[in-house]
Structures are given as C-alpha cells and as structure tokens.
C-alpha cells in the first residue's frame, strides 16, 4: 500500500472507457494507490467497471475501488488522471481530436480541482500535449503539477523494437522518443544505449547491429504503432494503461523517476510556449525538472519542428 506523507494515496481516473478502465486495472495490479476512484458521465458504465475491478481485489495488493457519475468521487485525490474524451478513429490523427477534447477540459478541469485542489494532474487524453497545456492554463496550477503521459508509451514501443532487434532485455535498452506524442515525435538515437554501450556501437555476436535503415524502420513503426492497433481493435489500451500507471506510481511514491512525460518546457525559449515530452524527473511534486539531454543537430531540428506542430494547434484553440 502506497503511503503518502501520512495518509493513504488516492488516484482518481476520469473516464471509464477502455483506457480509463485499463489504467485502473494496471494501478491495482501494481499497488500504486490505496484508493482507485473512477469517474465517468455514464453511471451504468462506471458501475459495471467498478464491480468488475472490485471482484479482483482479492488478487492484488490491498486497495479499494470506488466509482460514480458524480465528480465528488474524486475528492481529495493525490493524482487525477484524465482519460476522458473523443478517441481516434481509423485515419484520424491525434491532433484532429484537439478542439473536441479541449472543450471537454474546459468543463472538467475546474470541477476536478474544486474537489481535489492538491492533486497532480496527469493528462492521458489525446492530443496529450495540447491538452496538457490546456489543463495547465485552465487550472492556473504551477507548471510542475500538470503533466501528460506523453512519449512514455512511445519510448516503451521503441525499446521493445530495439530490444528484439539487438537481442537484449527491453529493460536494458535506454532510449527515448521525444517531442509530440503523435506524428512528429522521433527517437533520440544519438544518446540511446544498451547497458552502457552506445546503441550505434552495440552488437552481439551472431546478431545484426542496428544500422541507419533499421533506425528509420523502427522510428516509423513507433510513430504508426497506434494507427495499426486502432485498425485492428479500435483503440489502444493495455500499454497506455501500464505507461500511465508507471507515471502515477512515480508521483505517488515520490520516486524521482526519469520518464519522458509531457510538461511545459521552460529553458527552451527557441521552442516557444509549448508542452512536449523530454526526459524529466517525476516525483510527488509532479515534474520536478526537465533534463538537459544532449542532442545531435538533426535531433534539435526535429524537436523544434515537433514543437511548431503542437504549438500551431494549441495556439488556434487556447
Ligand atoms: C497510443 C495512444 C494512447 O499511442 O495515443 O496508443
């Protein structure tokens, strides 16, 4: 059970769709919080998900699950994770959802903060970078307290593909996808490593090294991963649920964990006012610091293009 400065931690998950429910499930299995609260406008949906989750409580670290169509179920939450909103249909980009989901944030964020004024807000809904900036502006909270799951998931997709290619465990691949959680994201190949060996120098006997063409293919597979999953099963839920639970755990357990979450970038004046993912230290305060990652010239250029793509959409709506 997660202890948090003298009391038991509570995570409130907004939206009981497939991402919200899977996030709740992942939080329970990982023992992230003592109370998992689900809030959804559909009373029947939220009741069904809560019952289904409760029926598994015997098999997870001690926790309770509550849920309601009344926002007061989120009262006193330490972390609020927002998964509600329109989702991508085949052929849509994440940025296509911006207008609808920014409107939803306008209604949601003030009501959530009324009942949970001390919460750290974790945006999961897409386009997550635009919505993180929206939540930050609508809440007027200090920037550290508003973050998004960003490219935590994309980095995990990258590590999986690299691990399979070079033949080591995914946990031993250190590599980040940064920028927008969306079409303009890109891997930081120049700083990627396996163990402490730079990835571009890494090879195991009898295995192919990772060459420039592999880099291109893997980057493309990462960027198009969600699209492929959406075509096959309508939505993504498991990996985003696990990635979101990882972020929430880093906050609740005050872990100082380095994760590529979305946050307001300061110290990057050239990028303008924008929320994007870069490796950052995540703890009880939210995003404690964004790391000053070394980048090649090409990577810097890609980052500023990614920032411009997100900024263009954000500026048209906020
Ligand atoms: C994905 C969704 C969460 O990338 O954007 O799976």
Short mmCIF file of C-alpha atoms and ligand atoms in Angstrom, two decimals:
data_model
loop_
_atom_site.label_atom_id
_atom_site.label_comp_id
_atom_site.label_asym_id
_atom_site.label_seq_id
_atom_site.Cartn_x
_atom_site.Cartn_y
_atom_site.Cartn_z
CA UNK A 1 0.00 0.00 0.00
CA UNK A 2 1.37 3.35 -1.00
CA UNK A 3 1.84 5.66 1.97
CA UNK A 4 1.89 9.29 1.11
CA UNK A 5 3.02 11.85 3.67
CA UNK A 6 0.98 10.32 6.47
CA UNK A 7 -2.13 9.29 4.59
CA UNK A 8 -3.14 6.69 2.08
CA UNK A 9 -2.85 7.65 -1.53
CA UNK A 10 -5.82 8.07 -3.84
CA UNK A 11 -5.80 8.19 -7.60
CA UNK A 12 -8.85 9.45 -9.46
CA UNK A 13 -9.28 8.32 -13.05
CA UNK A 14 -11.57 10.41 -15.20
CA UNK A 15 -13.23 8.40 -17.95
CA UNK A 16 -14.16 4.73 -17.63
CA UNK A 17 -13.60 3.87 -21.28
CA UNK A 18 -11.08 1.24 -22.29
CA UNK A 19 -8.07 3.43 -21.40
CA UNK A 20 -9.50 4.56 -18.06
CA UNK A 21 -10.54 1.06 -17.04
CA UNK A 22 -7.21 -0.46 -18.10
CA UNK A 23 -5.34 2.28 -16.26
CA UNK A 24 -7.35 1.47 -13.13
CA UNK A 25 -6.57 -2.22 -13.58
CA UNK A 26 -2.85 -1.53 -14.02
CA UNK A 27 -2.82 0.74 -10.93
CA UNK A 28 -4.45 -2.02 -8.88
CA UNK A 29 -2.11 -4.75 -10.05
CA UNK A 30 0.94 -2.58 -9.38
CA UNK A 31 -0.33 -1.50 -5.96
CA UNK A 32 0.02 2.14 -6.91
CA UNK A 33 -2.62 3.61 -4.61
CA UNK A 34 -4.87 2.66 -1.73
CA UNK A 35 -7.96 4.03 -3.42
CA UNK A 36 -8.68 3.97 -7.13
CA UNK A 37 -11.67 6.18 -7.97
CA UNK A 38 -13.33 6.08 -11.39
CA UNK A 39 -15.44 8.98 -12.62
CA UNK A 40 -17.50 8.84 -15.81
CA UNK A 41 -20.63 10.58 -17.05
CA UNK A 42 -22.20 7.17 -17.69
CA UNK A 43 -23.43 5.80 -14.35
CA UNK A 44 -24.06 2.32 -15.73
CA UNK A 45 -20.63 2.09 -17.38
CA UNK A 46 -18.76 3.27 -14.31
CA UNK A 47 -20.75 0.97 -12.02
CA UNK A 48 -20.01 -2.02 -14.23
CA UNK A 49 -16.27 -1.28 -14.39
CA UNK A 50 -16.08 -0.72 -10.63
CA UNK A 51 -17.81 -4.02 -9.93
CA UNK A 52 -15.59 -5.90 -12.34
CA UNK A 53 -12.44 -4.36 -10.80
CA UNK A 54 -13.67 -4.94 -7.24
CA UNK A 55 -14.20 -8.59 -7.95
CA UNK A 56 -10.46 -8.93 -8.44
CA UNK A 57 -9.36 -7.16 -5.25
CA UNK A 58 -8.56 -10.46 -3.57
CA UNK A 59 -5.71 -10.94 -6.02
CA UNK A 60 -3.92 -7.56 -5.84
CA UNK A 61 -2.14 -5.54 -3.12
CA UNK A 62 -4.66 -4.10 -0.68
CA UNK A 63 -6.76 -1.39 -2.28
CA UNK A 64 -10.30 -0.23 -2.76
CA UNK A 65 -12.16 0.80 -5.91
CA UNK A 66 -14.93 3.38 -5.94
CA UNK A 67 -16.76 5.00 -8.81
CA UNK A 68 -19.54 7.39 -9.67
CA UNK A 69 -21.04 9.69 -12.28
CA UNK A 70 -20.64 12.42 -9.65
CA UNK A 71 -17.31 14.25 -9.67
CA UNK A 72 -17.21 14.23 -5.86
CA UNK A 73 -15.90 10.65 -6.11
CA UNK A 74 -12.55 12.29 -7.00
CA UNK A 75 -12.49 14.27 -3.72
CA UNK A 76 -9.09 14.57 -2.11
CA UNK A 77 -7.27 12.67 -4.84
CA UNK A 78 -3.48 12.92 -4.85
CA UNK A 79 -3.36 12.32 -8.58
CA UNK A 80 -6.09 12.91 -11.16
CA UNK A 81 -5.56 11.08 -14.44
CA UNK A 82 -7.73 12.32 -17.29
CA UNK A 83 -8.56 9.72 -19.94
CA UNK A 84 -11.99 11.01 -20.98
CA UNK A 85 -12.67 12.37 -24.44
CA UNK A 86 -13.16 11.61 -28.09
CA UNK A 87 -10.83 8.91 -29.38
CA UNK A 88 -9.09 8.46 -32.72
CA UNK A 89 -10.94 6.69 -35.48
CA UNK A 90 -9.02 4.96 -38.26
CA UNK A 91 -7.46 7.64 -40.48
CA UNK A 92 -7.60 10.40 -37.85
CA UNK A 93 -4.50 11.88 -36.24
CA UNK A 94 -4.32 12.67 -32.55
CA UNK A 95 -4.29 16.38 -33.37
CA UNK A 96 -7.68 16.00 -35.12
CA UNK A 97 -9.24 15.49 -31.69
CA UNK A 98 -7.93 18.75 -30.24
CA UNK A 99 -10.98 21.02 -30.50
CA UNK A 100 -13.44 18.49 -29.03
CA UNK A 101 -11.18 17.47 -26.19
CA UNK A 102 -10.06 21.00 -25.29
CA UNK A 103 -13.76 21.83 -24.86
CA UNK A 104 -14.17 18.87 -22.57
CA UNK A 105 -11.18 20.07 -20.49
CA UNK A 106 -12.79 23.48 -20.12
CA UNK A 107 -15.70 21.83 -18.33
CA UNK A 108 -13.76 19.18 -16.45
CA UNK A 109 -10.64 20.79 -15.04
CA UNK A 110 -12.27 23.44 -12.82
CA UNK A 111 -14.71 20.90 -11.37
CA UNK A 112 -11.95 18.41 -10.67
CA UNK A 113 -9.81 21.00 -8.91
CA UNK A 114 -12.74 22.09 -6.80
CA UNK A 115 -12.92 18.62 -5.22
CA UNK A 116 -9.20 17.75 -5.37
CA UNK A 117 -7.33 21.05 -5.05
CA UNK A 118 -3.99 19.46 -4.16
CA UNK A 119 -3.86 16.88 -6.93
CA UNK A 120 -1.16 16.47 -9.52
CA UNK A 121 -2.93 16.30 -12.89
CA UNK A 122 -1.84 13.66 -15.39
CA UNK A 123 -3.37 14.08 -18.84
CA UNK A 124 -3.75 10.92 -20.89
CA UNK A 125 -6.41 12.03 -23.39
CA UNK A 126 -5.15 12.97 -26.84
CA UNK A 127 -3.74 15.10 -28.25
CA UNK A 128 -1.98 14.85 -24.90
CA UNK A 129 0.50 17.69 -25.48
CA UNK A 130 -2.20 20.20 -26.43
CA UNK A 131 -4.40 19.02 -23.57
CA UNK A 132 -1.59 19.31 -21.04
CA UNK A 133 -1.17 22.96 -21.99
CA UNK A 134 -4.96 23.40 -21.88
CA UNK A 135 -5.15 21.84 -18.41
CA UNK A 136 -2.28 24.00 -17.23
CA UNK A 137 -3.93 27.20 -18.44
CA UNK A 138 -7.40 26.24 -17.23
CA UNK A 139 -6.16 25.20 -13.79
CA UNK A 140 -3.66 28.03 -13.26
CA UNK A 141 -1.61 25.49 -11.29
CA UNK A 142 2.17 25.72 -11.11
CA UNK A 143 3.60 24.03 -14.24
CA UNK A 144 5.18 21.16 -12.27
CA UNK A 145 1.75 19.94 -11.20
CA UNK A 146 0.34 19.40 -14.69
CA UNK A 147 1.87 16.74 -16.90
CA UNK A 148 0.92 14.25 -19.58
CA UNK A 149 1.81 10.64 -20.28
CA UNK A 150 3.50 11.97 -23.42
CA UNK A 151 6.02 9.67 -25.02
CA UNK A 152 6.42 7.26 -22.11
CA UNK A 153 4.42 4.78 -24.18
CA UNK A 154 6.23 5.56 -27.44
CA UNK A 155 9.58 5.13 -25.69
CA UNK A 156 8.43 1.74 -24.47
CA UNK A 157 7.44 0.84 -28.04
CA UNK A 158 10.89 1.96 -29.20
CA UNK A 159 12.66 -0.07 -26.54
CA UNK A 160 10.66 -3.16 -27.40
CA UNK A 161 11.64 -2.93 -31.08
CA UNK A 162 15.30 -2.21 -30.33
CA UNK A 163 15.47 -4.99 -27.74
CA UNK A 164 14.07 -7.51 -30.21
CA UNK A 165 16.50 -6.38 -32.90
CA UNK A 166 19.70 -6.45 -30.85
CA UNK A 167 18.72 -9.39 -28.61
CA UNK A 168 18.74 -7.96 -25.08
CA UNK A 169 16.00 -7.44 -22.48
CA UNK A 170 13.77 -4.43 -23.03
CA UNK A 171 14.72 -3.16 -19.54
CA UNK A 172 18.36 -2.83 -20.65
CA UNK A 173 17.62 -0.59 -23.61
CA UNK A 174 17.90 3.08 -22.68
CA UNK A 175 16.32 5.18 -25.36
CA UNK A 176 13.73 7.92 -25.54
CA UNK A 177 11.15 9.03 -28.03
CA UNK A 178 10.66 12.77 -27.51
CA UNK A 179 8.57 15.65 -28.83
CA UNK A 180 4.86 15.36 -29.59
CA UNK A 181 3.04 12.16 -28.64
CA UNK A 182 2.00 11.96 -32.26
CA UNK A 183 3.15 12.11 -35.83
CA UNK A 184 6.09 14.50 -35.30
CA UNK A 185 7.71 12.51 -32.49
CA UNK A 186 11.17 10.99 -33.01
CA UNK A 187 13.72 8.79 -31.18
CA UNK A 188 16.87 10.26 -29.68
CA UNK A 189 19.16 7.78 -31.41
CA UNK A 190 22.33 9.75 -30.67
CA UNK A 191 22.04 9.10 -26.91
CA UNK A 192 20.44 5.64 -26.99
CA UNK A 193 22.39 2.91 -25.22
CA UNK A 194 22.29 -0.74 -24.24
CA UNK A 195 23.82 -1.30 -20.87
CA UNK A 196 26.42 1.42 -21.03
CA UNK A 197 27.31 0.79 -24.69
CA UNK A 198 26.11 3.44 -27.15
CA UNK A 199 23.42 1.77 -29.27
CA UNK A 200 25.13 2.77 -32.51
CA UNK A 201 28.20 0.77 -31.43
CA UNK A 202 26.32 -2.16 -29.95
CA UNK A 203 26.25 -5.62 -31.41
CA UNK A 204 26.11 -9.12 -30.01
CA UNK A 205 27.94 -11.94 -31.81
CA UNK A 206 25.64 -13.54 -34.33
CA UNK A 207 23.07 -10.71 -34.19
CA UNK A 208 22.59 -7.88 -36.64
CA UNK A 209 23.78 -4.44 -35.43
CA UNK A 210 21.26 -1.63 -35.72
CA UNK A 211 22.05 0.34 -38.86
CA UNK A 212 20.61 3.60 -40.27
CA UNK A 213 17.91 1.74 -42.20
CA UNK A 214 16.85 -0.13 -39.09
CA UNK A 215 16.66 3.20 -37.25
CA UNK A 216 14.34 4.56 -39.91
CA UNK A 217 12.17 1.49 -39.97
CA UNK A 218 11.88 1.34 -36.18
CA UNK A 219 11.11 5.07 -35.88
CA UNK A 220 8.37 4.62 -38.47
CA UNK A 221 6.96 1.59 -36.65
CA UNK A 222 6.83 3.54 -33.40
CA UNK A 223 5.08 6.53 -34.96
CA UNK A 224 2.49 4.36 -36.71
CA UNK A 225 2.01 1.84 -33.89
CA UNK A 226 -1.23 3.28 -32.51
CA UNK A 227 -2.71 3.56 -36.00
CA UNK A 228 -2.05 -0.14 -36.62
CA UNK A 229 -3.63 -1.12 -33.32
CA UNK A 230 -6.65 1.12 -33.93
CA UNK A 231 -7.19 -0.52 -37.32
CA UNK A 232 -7.09 -3.95 -35.73
CA UNK A 233 -9.06 -3.50 -32.49
CA UNK A 234 -10.49 0.02 -32.47
CA UNK A 235 -8.33 1.51 -29.72
CA UNK A 236 -5.14 1.05 -27.75
CA UNK A 237 -5.46 0.35 -24.06
CA UNK A 238 -3.00 -2.08 -22.42
CA UNK A 239 0.33 -0.33 -22.96
CA UNK A 240 -1.09 3.14 -22.34
CA UNK A 241 -2.67 1.77 -19.15
CA UNK A 242 0.67 0.41 -17.97
CA UNK A 243 2.55 3.56 -19.01
CA UNK A 244 0.03 5.77 -17.21
CA UNK A 245 0.20 3.62 -14.09
CA UNK A 246 4.01 3.94 -14.18
CA UNK A 247 3.78 7.72 -14.26
CA UNK A 248 1.21 7.82 -11.45
CA UNK A 249 3.34 5.48 -9.33
CA UNK A 250 6.38 7.73 -9.76
CA UNK A 251 4.30 10.64 -8.41
CA UNK A 252 2.58 8.85 -5.55
CA UNK A 253 5.71 7.04 -4.36
CA UNK A 254 7.85 10.17 -4.81
CA UNK A 255 10.32 8.19 -6.90
CA UNK A 256 12.35 10.84 -8.76
CA UNK A 257 11.97 8.60 -11.78
CA UNK A 258 13.19 9.79 -15.18
CA UNK A 259 10.29 9.47 -17.61
CA UNK A 260 9.59 11.22 -20.92
CA UNK A 261 6.38 12.89 -19.75
CA UNK A 262 4.79 15.92 -21.34
CA UNK A 263 5.33 19.16 -19.48
CA UNK A 264 5.64 22.86 -20.10
CA UNK A 265 9.13 23.37 -21.44
CA UNK A 266 10.99 26.22 -19.91
CA UNK A 267 14.60 26.90 -20.70
CA UNK A 268 13.84 26.23 -24.37
CA UNK A 269 12.96 29.77 -25.41
CA UNK A 270 13.50 28.87 -29.04
CA UNK A 271 10.57 26.43 -28.88
CA UNK A 272 8.03 28.96 -27.60
CA UNK A 273 5.24 28.27 -25.09
CA UNK A 274 4.63 24.57 -25.60
CA UNK A 275 4.08 21.30 -23.73
CA UNK A 276 6.09 18.40 -25.14
CA UNK A 277 7.86 15.30 -23.90
CA UNK A 278 11.50 15.25 -22.90
CA UNK A 279 13.05 13.04 -20.23
CA UNK A 280 12.06 14.57 -16.89
CA UNK A 281 12.35 13.78 -13.19
CA UNK A 282 8.92 12.82 -11.84
CA UNK A 283 8.12 12.82 -8.12
CA UNK A 284 5.48 13.91 -5.61
CA UNK A 285 5.67 17.48 -6.86
CA UNK A 286 4.92 16.32 -10.42
CA UNK A 287 7.60 17.23 -12.93
CA UNK A 288 10.50 18.27 -10.79
CA UNK A 289 12.92 19.01 -13.63
CA UNK A 290 13.24 18.52 -17.37
CA UNK A 291 16.64 17.08 -18.25
CA UNK A 292 19.04 18.88 -20.48
CA UNK A 293 19.51 15.97 -22.91
CA UNK A 294 22.32 16.01 -25.41
CA UNK A 295 21.00 16.05 -28.97
CA UNK A 296 22.53 15.99 -32.41
CA UNK A 297 21.85 18.94 -34.67
CA UNK A 298 19.31 16.87 -36.58
CA UNK A 299 17.50 15.96 -33.37
CA UNK A 300 17.37 19.61 -32.30
CA UNK A 301 15.85 20.45 -35.63
CA UNK A 302 13.25 17.67 -35.28
CA UNK A 303 12.38 18.91 -31.80
CA UNK A 304 11.72 22.42 -33.00
CA UNK A 305 9.57 21.08 -35.84
CA UNK A 306 7.62 18.95 -33.41
CA UNK A 307 7.15 21.96 -31.12
CA UNK A 308 5.89 24.02 -34.06
CA UNK A 309 3.33 21.34 -34.99
CA UNK A 310 1.92 21.18 -31.46
CA UNK A 311 2.07 24.96 -30.99
CA UNK A 312 0.12 25.60 -34.18
CA UNK A 313 -2.80 23.50 -32.92
CA UNK A 314 -2.60 24.78 -29.33
CA UNK A 315 -2.49 28.41 -30.40
CA UNK A 316 -5.57 28.01 -32.55
CA UNK A 317 -7.59 26.73 -29.56
CA UNK A 318 -6.16 28.23 -26.37
C1 LIG B 1 -1.39 5.40 -28.26
C2 LIG B 1 -2.49 6.32 -27.86
C3 LIG B 1 -2.67 6.30 -26.41
O1 LIG B 1 -0.38 5.86 -28.75
O2 LIG B 1 -2.25 7.62 -28.29
O3 LIG B 1 -1.56 4.19 -28.06
#
